[in-house]
Tab-separated table of C-alpha atoms and ligand atoms in Angstrom:
chain	number	residue	atom	x	y	z
Z	381	MET	CA	75.484	103.691	88.103
Z	382	ASP	CA	76.077	106.630	90.349
Z	383	LEU	CA	73.782	109.267	91.560
Z	384	TYR	CA	73.296	110.786	87.994
Z	385	GLY	CA	72.925	107.550	86.155
Z	386	ILE	CA	76.457	107.830	84.598
Z	387	ASP	CA	77.602	104.296	83.801
Z	388	SER	CA	81.165	104.081	85.226
Z	389	GLU	CA	81.984	101.139	82.873
Z	390	ALA	CA	81.039	103.454	79.844
Z	391	VAL	CA	83.233	106.057	81.361
Z	392	ARG	CA	86.130	103.758	81.507
Z	393	ARG	CA	85.553	102.788	78.031
Z	394	LEU	CA	85.341	106.384	76.869
Z	395	ASP	CA	88.472	107.266	78.714
Z	396	ALA	CA	90.347	104.482	76.997
Z	397	LEU	CA	89.141	105.669	73.613
Z	398	LEU	CA	90.237	109.190	74.418
Z	399	GLU	CA	93.601	107.766	75.381
Z	400	SER	CA	94.068	106.016	72.228
Z	401	GLY	CA	92.664	108.314	69.639
Z	402	VAL	CA	94.192	111.605	68.430
Z	403	THR	CA	92.020	113.018	65.839
Z	404	VAL	CA	88.528	113.444	67.458
Z	405	THR	CA	85.510	114.800	65.379
Z	406	VAL	CA	82.619	115.929	67.467
Z	407	THR	CA	79.211	116.536	66.027
Z	408	ALA	CA	75.556	117.348	66.665
Z	409	HIS	CA	72.106	117.465	65.001
Z	410	THR	CA	71.291	119.625	62.103
Z	411	HIS	CA	70.084	123.277	62.709
Z	412	PRO	CA	72.286	123.201	65.877
Z	413	ASP	CA	70.521	124.923	68.839
Z	414	GLY	CA	72.181	126.220	72.008
Z	415	ASP	CA	72.582	122.824	73.477
Z	416	ALA	CA	74.004	121.249	70.495
Z	417	LEU	CA	76.584	124.053	70.102
Z	418	GLY	CA	77.249	124.402	73.920
Z	419	SER	CA	77.775	120.691	74.334
Z	420	VAL	CA	80.061	120.307	71.229
Z	421	SER	CA	82.107	123.309	72.128
Z	422	ALA	CA	82.532	122.154	75.631
Z	423	LEU	CA	83.715	118.738	74.548
Z	424	VAL	CA	86.172	120.005	71.829
Z	425	GLY	CA	87.458	122.524	74.295
Z	426	TYR	CA	87.990	119.994	76.915
Z	427	LEU	CA	89.804	117.495	74.494
Z	428	ARG	CA	92.004	120.186	73.083
Z	429	GLU	CA	93.051	121.655	76.439
Z	430	CYS	CA	92.925	118.907	78.821
Z	431	ARG	CA	93.775	115.893	76.594
Z	432	GLY	CA	95.956	117.521	73.884
Z	433	LYS	CA	93.799	116.114	71.062
Z	434	ASP	CA	93.259	117.336	67.527
Z	435	ALA	CA	89.599	117.780	68.157
Z	436	VAL	CA	87.470	119.669	65.659
Z	437	ALA	CA	83.496	120.225	65.620
Z	438	VAL	CA	81.948	119.267	62.358
Z	439	LEU	CA	78.249	120.080	61.963
Z	440	PRO	CA	75.645	119.214	59.211
Z	441	ASP	CA	74.949	122.996	58.795
Z	442	SER	CA	76.124	126.420	59.812
Z	443	PRO	CA	74.686	127.657	63.128
Z	444	ALA	CA	72.078	130.571	62.925
Z	445	ALA	CA	73.655	133.935	63.644
Z	446	THR	CA	71.929	134.190	66.968
Z	447	VAL	CA	73.463	131.108	68.398
Z	448	ARG	CA	76.894	131.186	66.465
Z	449	PRO	CA	78.591	133.026	69.290
Z	450	ILE	CA	78.182	130.202	71.656
Z	451	VAL	CA	81.211	128.555	69.929
Z	452	PRO	CA	84.333	129.942	71.325
Z	453	ALA	CA	87.137	131.310	69.178
Z	454	GLY	CA	89.330	128.392	70.288
Z	455	VAL	CA	86.985	125.624	68.883
Z	456	PRO	CA	87.622	124.782	65.263
Z	457	LEU	CA	84.430	124.386	63.484
Z	458	LEU	CA	83.626	122.824	60.045
Z	459	CYS	CA	80.082	122.953	58.535
Z	460	PHE	CA	78.918	120.675	55.838
Z	461	ASP	CA	76.770	123.243	54.018
Z	462	THR	CA	79.792	125.633	53.532
Z	463	GLN	CA	82.785	123.234	53.436
Z	464	PRO	CA	81.535	119.761	52.410
Z	465	ASP	CA	84.842	118.434	51.320
Z	466	ALA	CA	86.757	119.534	54.325
Z	467	CYS	CA	83.880	117.890	56.484
Z	468	LEU	CA	84.057	114.655	54.689
Z	469	ALA	CA	87.951	114.506	54.615
Z	470	ARG	CA	87.796	115.231	58.348
Z	471	ILE	CA	85.417	112.434	59.166
Z	472	ALA	CA	87.479	109.911	56.972
Z	473	ALA	CA	90.637	110.939	59.018
Z	474	SER	CA	89.187	110.721	62.395
Z	475	ASP	CA	89.976	107.873	64.857
Z	476	LEU	CA	87.080	108.834	67.179
Z	477	VAL	CA	83.784	110.281	66.469
Z	478	VAL	CA	81.362	111.659	69.167
Z	479	LEU	CA	77.668	112.574	68.648
Z	480	LEU	CA	76.032	115.063	71.060
Z	481	ASP	CA	72.302	116.139	71.514
Z	482	ALA	CA	70.974	113.663	68.849
Z	483	ASN	CA	69.855	110.089	69.216
Z	484	GLY	CA	71.486	108.881	65.947
Z	485	PHE	CA	73.394	109.889	62.906
Z	486	SER	CA	70.173	110.137	60.995
Z	487	ARG	CA	69.818	113.687	62.726
Z	488	THR	CA	73.050	114.733	61.105
Z	489	GLU	CA	71.256	114.506	57.700
Z	490	GLY	CA	73.803	115.099	54.851
Z	491	LEU	CA	76.642	113.601	57.036
Z	492	GLN	CA	74.775	110.520	58.117
Z	493	GLU	CA	76.380	108.284	55.543
Z	494	ALA	CA	79.841	109.489	56.083
Z	495	PHE	CA	79.541	108.999	59.859
Z	496	GLU	CA	77.981	105.728	59.672
Z	497	ALA	CA	80.622	104.580	56.981
Z	498	SER	CA	83.610	105.666	59.175
Z	499	PRO	CA	85.544	102.779	60.812
Z	500	ALA	CA	86.399	104.969	63.802
Z	501	PRO	CA	84.832	103.903	67.195
Z	502	LYS	CA	81.900	106.077	68.012
Z	503	VAL	CA	80.407	107.466	71.223
Z	504	LEU	CA	77.068	108.884	71.718
Z	505	ILE	CA	76.010	111.410	74.568
Z	506	ASP	CA	72.450	112.223	74.329
Z	507	HIS	CA	69.222	112.942	76.218
Z	508	HIS	CA	66.585	112.010	73.485
Z	509	ILE	CA	64.628	108.700	73.847
Z	510	GLY	CA	65.212	105.886	71.370
Z	511	PRO	CA	69.038	105.975	70.837
Z	512	ASP	CA	70.301	104.304	67.850
Z	513	THR	CA	72.925	102.066	69.685
Z	514	GLU	CA	73.812	100.065	66.640
Z	515	HIS	CA	76.480	102.524	65.348
Z	516	PHE	CA	78.135	103.309	68.769
Z	517	GLN	CA	80.684	101.479	70.848
Z	518	VAL	CA	79.864	103.632	73.955
Z	519	VAL	CA	76.590	105.231	74.846
Z	520	PHE	CA	75.539	107.765	77.506
Z	521	SER	CA	71.781	108.098	76.934
Z	522	THR	CA	69.123	109.135	79.496
Z	523	PRO	CA	66.080	111.474	78.873
Z	524	ASP	CA	66.192	112.243	82.643
Z	525	VAL	CA	68.442	115.215	82.368
Z	526	SER	CA	67.849	118.827	81.068
Z	527	SER	CA	70.110	118.697	78.167
Z	528	ALA	CA	73.121	117.001	76.357
Z	529	SER	CA	75.135	119.667	78.076
Z	530	GLU	CA	73.995	118.488	81.496
Z	531	LEU	CA	74.758	114.700	80.689
Z	532	LEU	CA	78.226	115.845	79.256
Z	533	TYR	CA	78.927	117.683	82.471
Z	534	TYR	CA	78.467	114.767	84.611
Z	535	THR	CA	80.296	112.473	82.236
Z	536	LEU	CA	83.368	114.773	82.163
Z	537	LEU	CA	83.322	114.932	86.007
Z	538	GLU	CA	83.802	111.065	86.024
Z	539	LEU	CA	86.880	111.120	83.873
Z	540	PRO	CA	89.975	110.595	85.912
Z	541	ASP	CA	91.696	113.925	85.069
Z	542	ILE	CA	88.616	115.925	86.244
Z	543	GLY	CA	88.111	113.820	89.280
Z	544	GLY	CA	84.621	115.307	90.092
Z	545	ASP	CA	86.094	118.798	90.351
Z	546	PRO	CA	84.484	121.252	87.968
Z	547	ARG	CA	87.248	123.727	88.589
Z	548	ARG	CA	89.514	121.475	86.597
Z	549	LEU	CA	87.335	122.031	83.505
Z	550	PRO	CA	88.591	124.766	81.045
Z	551	ALA	CA	86.922	128.145	81.570
Z	552	ASP	CA	85.341	127.950	78.150
Z	553	THR	CA	84.143	124.368	78.453
Z	554	ALA	CA	82.546	125.321	81.863
Z	555	ARG	CA	80.798	128.294	80.302
Z	556	ALA	CA	79.638	126.405	77.131
Z	557	LEU	CA	78.055	123.827	79.524
Z	558	LEU	CA	76.087	126.286	81.335
Z	559	THR	CA	75.141	127.914	78.203
Z	560	GLY	CA	73.867	124.939	76.585
Z	561	MET	CA	71.933	123.795	79.604
Z	562	THR	CA	70.398	127.283	79.956
Z	563	THR	CA	69.156	127.313	76.400
Z	564	ASP	CA	67.544	123.795	76.576
Z	565	THR	CA	65.816	124.492	79.816
Z	566	ASN	CA	64.597	127.832	78.469
Z	567	ASN	CA	66.530	129.465	81.397
Z	568	PHE	CA	65.429	127.007	84.004
Z	569	ALA	CA	61.694	126.858	82.839
Z	570	ASN	CA	61.540	123.290	81.460
Z	571	SER	CA	63.053	119.958	81.962
Z	572	VAL	CA	64.918	121.021	85.302
Z	573	TYR	CA	66.051	118.273	87.534
Z	574	PRO	CA	67.979	118.524	90.915
Z	575	GLY	CA	71.137	117.668	89.099
Z	576	THR	CA	70.406	120.692	86.756
Z	577	PHE	CA	70.626	123.024	89.785
Z	578	ARG	CA	73.430	121.251	91.154
Z	579	MET	CA	75.440	121.548	87.801
Z	580	ALA	CA	74.638	125.247	87.651
Z	581	ALA	CA	75.691	125.859	91.197
Z	582	ASP	CA	78.886	124.047	90.826
Z	583	LEU	CA	79.813	125.844	87.511
Z	584	ILE	CA	79.078	129.190	88.974
Z	585	ALA	CA	81.104	128.382	91.995
Z	586	ALA	CA	83.976	127.277	89.643
Z	587	GLY	CA	83.994	130.733	88.089
Z	588	VAL	CA	81.365	130.904	85.216
Z	589	ASP	CA	79.865	134.353	84.979
Z	590	ARG	CA	76.155	133.468	84.642
Z	591	GLU	CA	75.169	137.087	84.141
Z	592	ALA	CA	77.429	137.257	81.116
Z	593	VAL	CA	76.114	134.016	79.891
Z	594	LEU	CA	72.483	135.369	80.051
Z	595	ALA	CA	73.512	138.701	78.520
Z	596	ASP	CA	75.015	136.916	75.724
Z	597	LEU	CA	72.082	134.668	75.086
Z	598	TYR	CA	69.174	136.963	75.690
Z	599	ASN	CA	70.223	140.707	75.444
Z	600	ARG	CA	71.855	140.863	71.997
Z	601	TYR	CA	69.147	140.265	69.486
Z	602	ARG	CA	68.651	142.595	66.631
Z	603	GLU	CA	65.580	144.938	66.853
Z	604	ASN	CA	64.097	143.039	63.837
Z	605	ARG	CA	63.556	140.007	65.888
Z	606	VAL	CA	61.474	141.707	68.535
Z	607	ARG	CA	59.380	143.366	65.795
Z	608	VAL	CA	58.708	140.196	63.735
Z	609	MET	CA	57.920	138.430	67.081
Z	610	GLY	CA	55.367	140.910	67.952
Z	611	TYR	CA	53.973	140.879	64.417
Z	612	LEU	CA	53.593	137.140	64.414
Z	613	GLN	CA	51.784	137.066	67.679
Z	614	TYR	CA	49.448	139.817	66.888
Z	615	GLU	CA	48.677	139.089	63.225
Z	616	ALA	CA	49.560	135.564	62.343
Z	617	MET	CA	48.714	133.487	65.684
Z	618	ARG	CA	45.460	131.392	65.368
Z	619	ILE	CA	43.902	129.393	68.253
Z	620	THR	CA	41.746	126.259	67.505
Z	621	PRO	CA	38.668	125.430	69.508
Z	622	GLU	CA	40.647	122.477	70.880
Z	623	GLY	CA	43.614	124.619	72.284
Z	624	LEU	CA	46.299	124.522	69.500
Z	625	ALA	CA	47.921	127.764	68.912
Z	626	TYR	CA	49.702	128.019	65.562
Z	627	ILE	CA	51.731	130.600	63.685
Z	628	ILE	CA	52.940	130.332	60.089
Z	629	ALA	CA	56.000	132.467	59.493
Z	630	THR	CA	55.954	132.609	55.723
Z	631	ARG	CA	58.940	133.637	53.548
Z	632	GLU	CA	57.086	136.980	52.800
Z	633	ILE	CA	56.850	137.789	56.446
Z	634	MET	CA	60.444	136.923	57.205
Z	635	ASP	CA	61.673	138.940	54.193
Z	636	ARG	CA	59.395	142.004	55.126
Z	637	PHE	CA	61.134	142.148	58.568
Z	638	GLY	CA	64.571	141.150	57.204
Z	639	VAL	CA	64.978	138.234	59.680
Z	640	ASP	CA	66.201	134.743	59.226
Z	641	GLU	CA	64.768	131.542	60.719
Z	642	GLY	CA	66.956	131.481	63.824
Z	643	GLU	CA	65.667	134.822	64.936
Z	644	THR	CA	62.212	133.472	65.748
Z	645	GLU	CA	63.887	131.116	68.300
Z	646	GLY	CA	61.755	131.026	71.492
Z	647	LEU	CA	58.531	132.335	69.751
Z	648	VAL	CA	56.888	128.955	69.873
Z	649	ASN	CA	56.986	128.924	73.665
Z	650	ILE	CA	55.042	132.219	74.096
Z	651	PRO	CA	51.383	130.956	73.250
Z	652	LEU	CA	51.650	128.280	75.835
Z	653	SER	CA	51.341	131.084	78.401
Z	654	ILE	CA	47.638	131.431	77.283
Z	655	ASP	CA	45.387	129.543	79.664
Z	656	ARG	CA	43.342	127.590	77.112
Z	657	VAL	CA	46.356	126.791	74.816
Z	658	LYS	CA	47.627	123.170	75.315
Z	659	MET	CA	49.996	123.046	72.308
Z	660	SER	CA	51.837	125.441	70.210
Z	661	ILE	CA	53.043	124.995	66.763
Z	662	LEU	CA	55.276	127.357	64.735
Z	663	LEU	CA	55.794	126.758	61.002
Z	664	LYS	CA	58.870	128.337	59.449
Z	665	GLU	CA	59.005	128.366	55.603
Z	666	ASN	CA	62.349	127.081	54.387
Z	667	GLY	CA	62.643	126.364	50.631
Z	668	GLY	CA	59.916	123.825	49.630
Z	669	HIS	CA	58.917	122.921	53.168
Z	670	PHE	CA	58.121	124.255	56.562
Z	671	ARG	CA	60.349	123.431	59.439
Z	672	VAL	CA	57.970	122.606	62.480
Z	673	SER	CA	58.576	123.365	66.131
Z	674	ILE	CA	56.106	122.017	68.600
Z	675	ARG	CA	55.687	122.781	72.339
Z	676	SER	CA	53.144	121.274	74.685
Z	677	LYS	CA	51.803	121.648	78.255
Z	678	LYS	CA	52.052	118.663	80.545
Z	679	GLY	CA	49.567	115.954	79.652
Z	680	TRP	CA	49.702	116.580	75.828
Z	681	SER	CA	52.399	115.187	73.814
Z	682	ALA	CA	54.505	117.388	71.430
Z	683	ARG	CA	56.495	114.254	70.488
Z	684	ALA	CA	53.538	112.245	69.446
Z	685	CYS	CA	52.279	115.049	67.375
Z	686	ALA	CA	55.770	115.520	65.655
Z	687	THR	CA	55.944	111.737	65.000
Z	688	SER	CA	52.564	111.225	63.697
Z	689	HIS	CA	52.089	114.476	61.510
Z	690	PHE	CA	55.606	116.116	60.835
Z	691	HIS	CA	58.093	113.300	60.119
Z	692	GLY	CA	59.872	114.330	63.228
Z	693	GLY	CA	60.400	113.621	66.962
Z	694	GLY	CA	61.944	115.052	69.959
Z	695	HIS	CA	61.043	115.324	73.674
Z	696	GLU	CA	57.639	114.939	75.193
Z	697	ASN	CA	56.894	118.552	75.526
Z	698	ALA	CA	59.339	120.016	72.858
Z	699	SER	CA	59.577	118.477	69.396
Z	700	GLY	CA	60.030	119.276	65.880
Z	701	GLY	CA	59.741	118.035	62.321
Z	702	LYS	CA	58.866	119.001	58.737
Z	703	LEU	CA	55.864	119.740	56.584
Z	704	PHE	CA	56.270	119.246	52.760
Z	705	TRP	CA	54.444	120.555	49.841
Z	706	PRO	CA	53.518	118.948	47.516
Z	707	GLY	CA	53.470	115.860	49.752
Z	708	ASP	CA	51.961	116.468	53.033
Z	709	ILE	CA	49.853	119.301	51.674
Z	710	ALA	CA	49.098	120.114	48.148
Z	711	CYS	CA	50.376	123.637	48.319
Z	712	ARG	CA	51.874	126.050	51.045
Z	713	GLU	CA	48.363	127.899	51.468
Z	714	ASP	CA	46.993	124.483	52.555
Z	715	ALA	CA	49.074	124.666	55.843
Z	716	SER	CA	46.389	126.186	58.054
Z	717	ALA	CA	43.932	123.617	57.024
Z	718	TYR	CA	46.323	120.793	57.796
Z	719	LEU	CA	47.061	122.340	61.300
Z	720	GLU	CA	43.298	122.538	61.983
Z	721	GLN	CA	43.228	118.762	61.298
Z	722	VAL	CA	46.286	118.183	63.354
Z	723	SER	CA	44.540	120.002	66.194
Z	724	LYS	CA	41.595	117.725	66.180
Z	725	ALA	CA	43.747	114.603	65.937
Z	726	CYS	CA	46.204	115.597	68.679
Z	727	LEU	CA	44.022	117.481	71.173
Z	728	SER	CA	40.535	116.136	71.084
M	2107	5GP	P1	63.154	123.068	67.937
M	2107	5GP	O1	61.590	123.308	67.852
M	2107	5GP	O2	63.692	123.856	69.012
M	2107	5GP	O3	63.595	123.181	66.609
M	2107	5GP	O4	63.300	121.503	68.278
M	2107	5GP	C1	62.809	120.992	69.512
M	2107	5GP	C2	63.146	119.597	69.742
M	2107	5GP	O5	62.763	118.766	68.779
M	2107	5GP	C3	64.658	119.316	69.769
M	2107	5GP	O6	64.997	118.577	70.933
M	2107	5GP	C4	65.127	118.530	68.609
M	2107	5GP	O7	66.036	117.598	68.921
M	2107	5GP	C5	63.729	117.925	68.160
M	2107	5GP	N1	63.502	117.948	66.649
M	2107	5GP	C6	63.451	119.221	66.070
M	2107	5GP	N2	63.267	118.999	64.669
M	2107	5GP	C7	63.332	117.548	64.551
M	2107	5GP	C8	63.225	116.533	63.474
M	2107	5GP	O8	63.189	116.927	62.226
M	2107	5GP	N3	63.424	115.253	63.779
M	2107	5GP	C9	63.433	114.816	65.176
M	2107	5GP	N4	63.587	113.485	65.117
M	2107	5GP	N5	63.537	115.642	66.092
M	2107	5GP	C10	63.533	117.039	65.919
M	2108	MN	MN1	69.234	119.152	73.670
């Protein structure tokens, strides 16, 4: 183990797998966020440019329009929702699979079976607790980093061709790593470690234009996003006596403002700025269920709440899951009553 907890024996085995494999498939969790897309793009770019591999990103579903631009033009991307046959054929033809930003193939939903059935060796690089080590030959797993992008950065540095010099990373890879870390830390607000600042400093010194990264991430939204975020905070946010703030973004509201689910990214963090709010939950209607985002202040566990009440998981203070009807609740309109119960169970 070195300073960043990168296991040198695992690096040696990763390097050997990269030497022998040619057709590499890189994947991440469903509903890919900036860290998933940044880390996947960074690794595919490195494998293509530095190692001459036929590396392709294969994702369980298409990225939301707000985060799609994180994937550079030079990174081939297949998505299971739009090209299921191509994804399955690619997985079957792969001689190496790498999973990033997810603790097991269960987080790749519709692709889980195909990945688990593949005889190719598999590598896990992730920062969630509870890695499913059973399906992987090489595992890099620690929750003590900001993001999968940060863990991948320090792993790449250990590879012999990079030799600790970030200037040897392709420019698109360096930028994707800084982008992924920036989104998962909410621009250096959460889960920041000394290594996170060091990574940022090194990548900026190596030539990454941080201002351009920030402009691409935070200054290119549609007007509709800002308007629906204002509406949801003003009209839809409720705060329970225990200190749970919750917002239910129904299909009607989303349609009225003409926004898709990805455009409420970041909203769940805002109520935490209120003094008496300990936890924030955002429900986003998605077909016959709600997708659930949970954030908590230190001392209250978003993860425990996601695990106990929403079939989910994640990090201690940033988690997610789902709420089904009928099932968890009889009908959609029962969601607020359910959240009031969750508030009592998780915060009193
Ligand atoms: P977000 O609220 O941004 O969608 O997700 C926050 C965190 O929760 C992410 O780290 C993500 O990995 C985790 N997460 C979101 N949805 C789920 C889920 O359905 N299951 C599990 N296990 N984790 C989730
Ligand atoms: Mn992540």
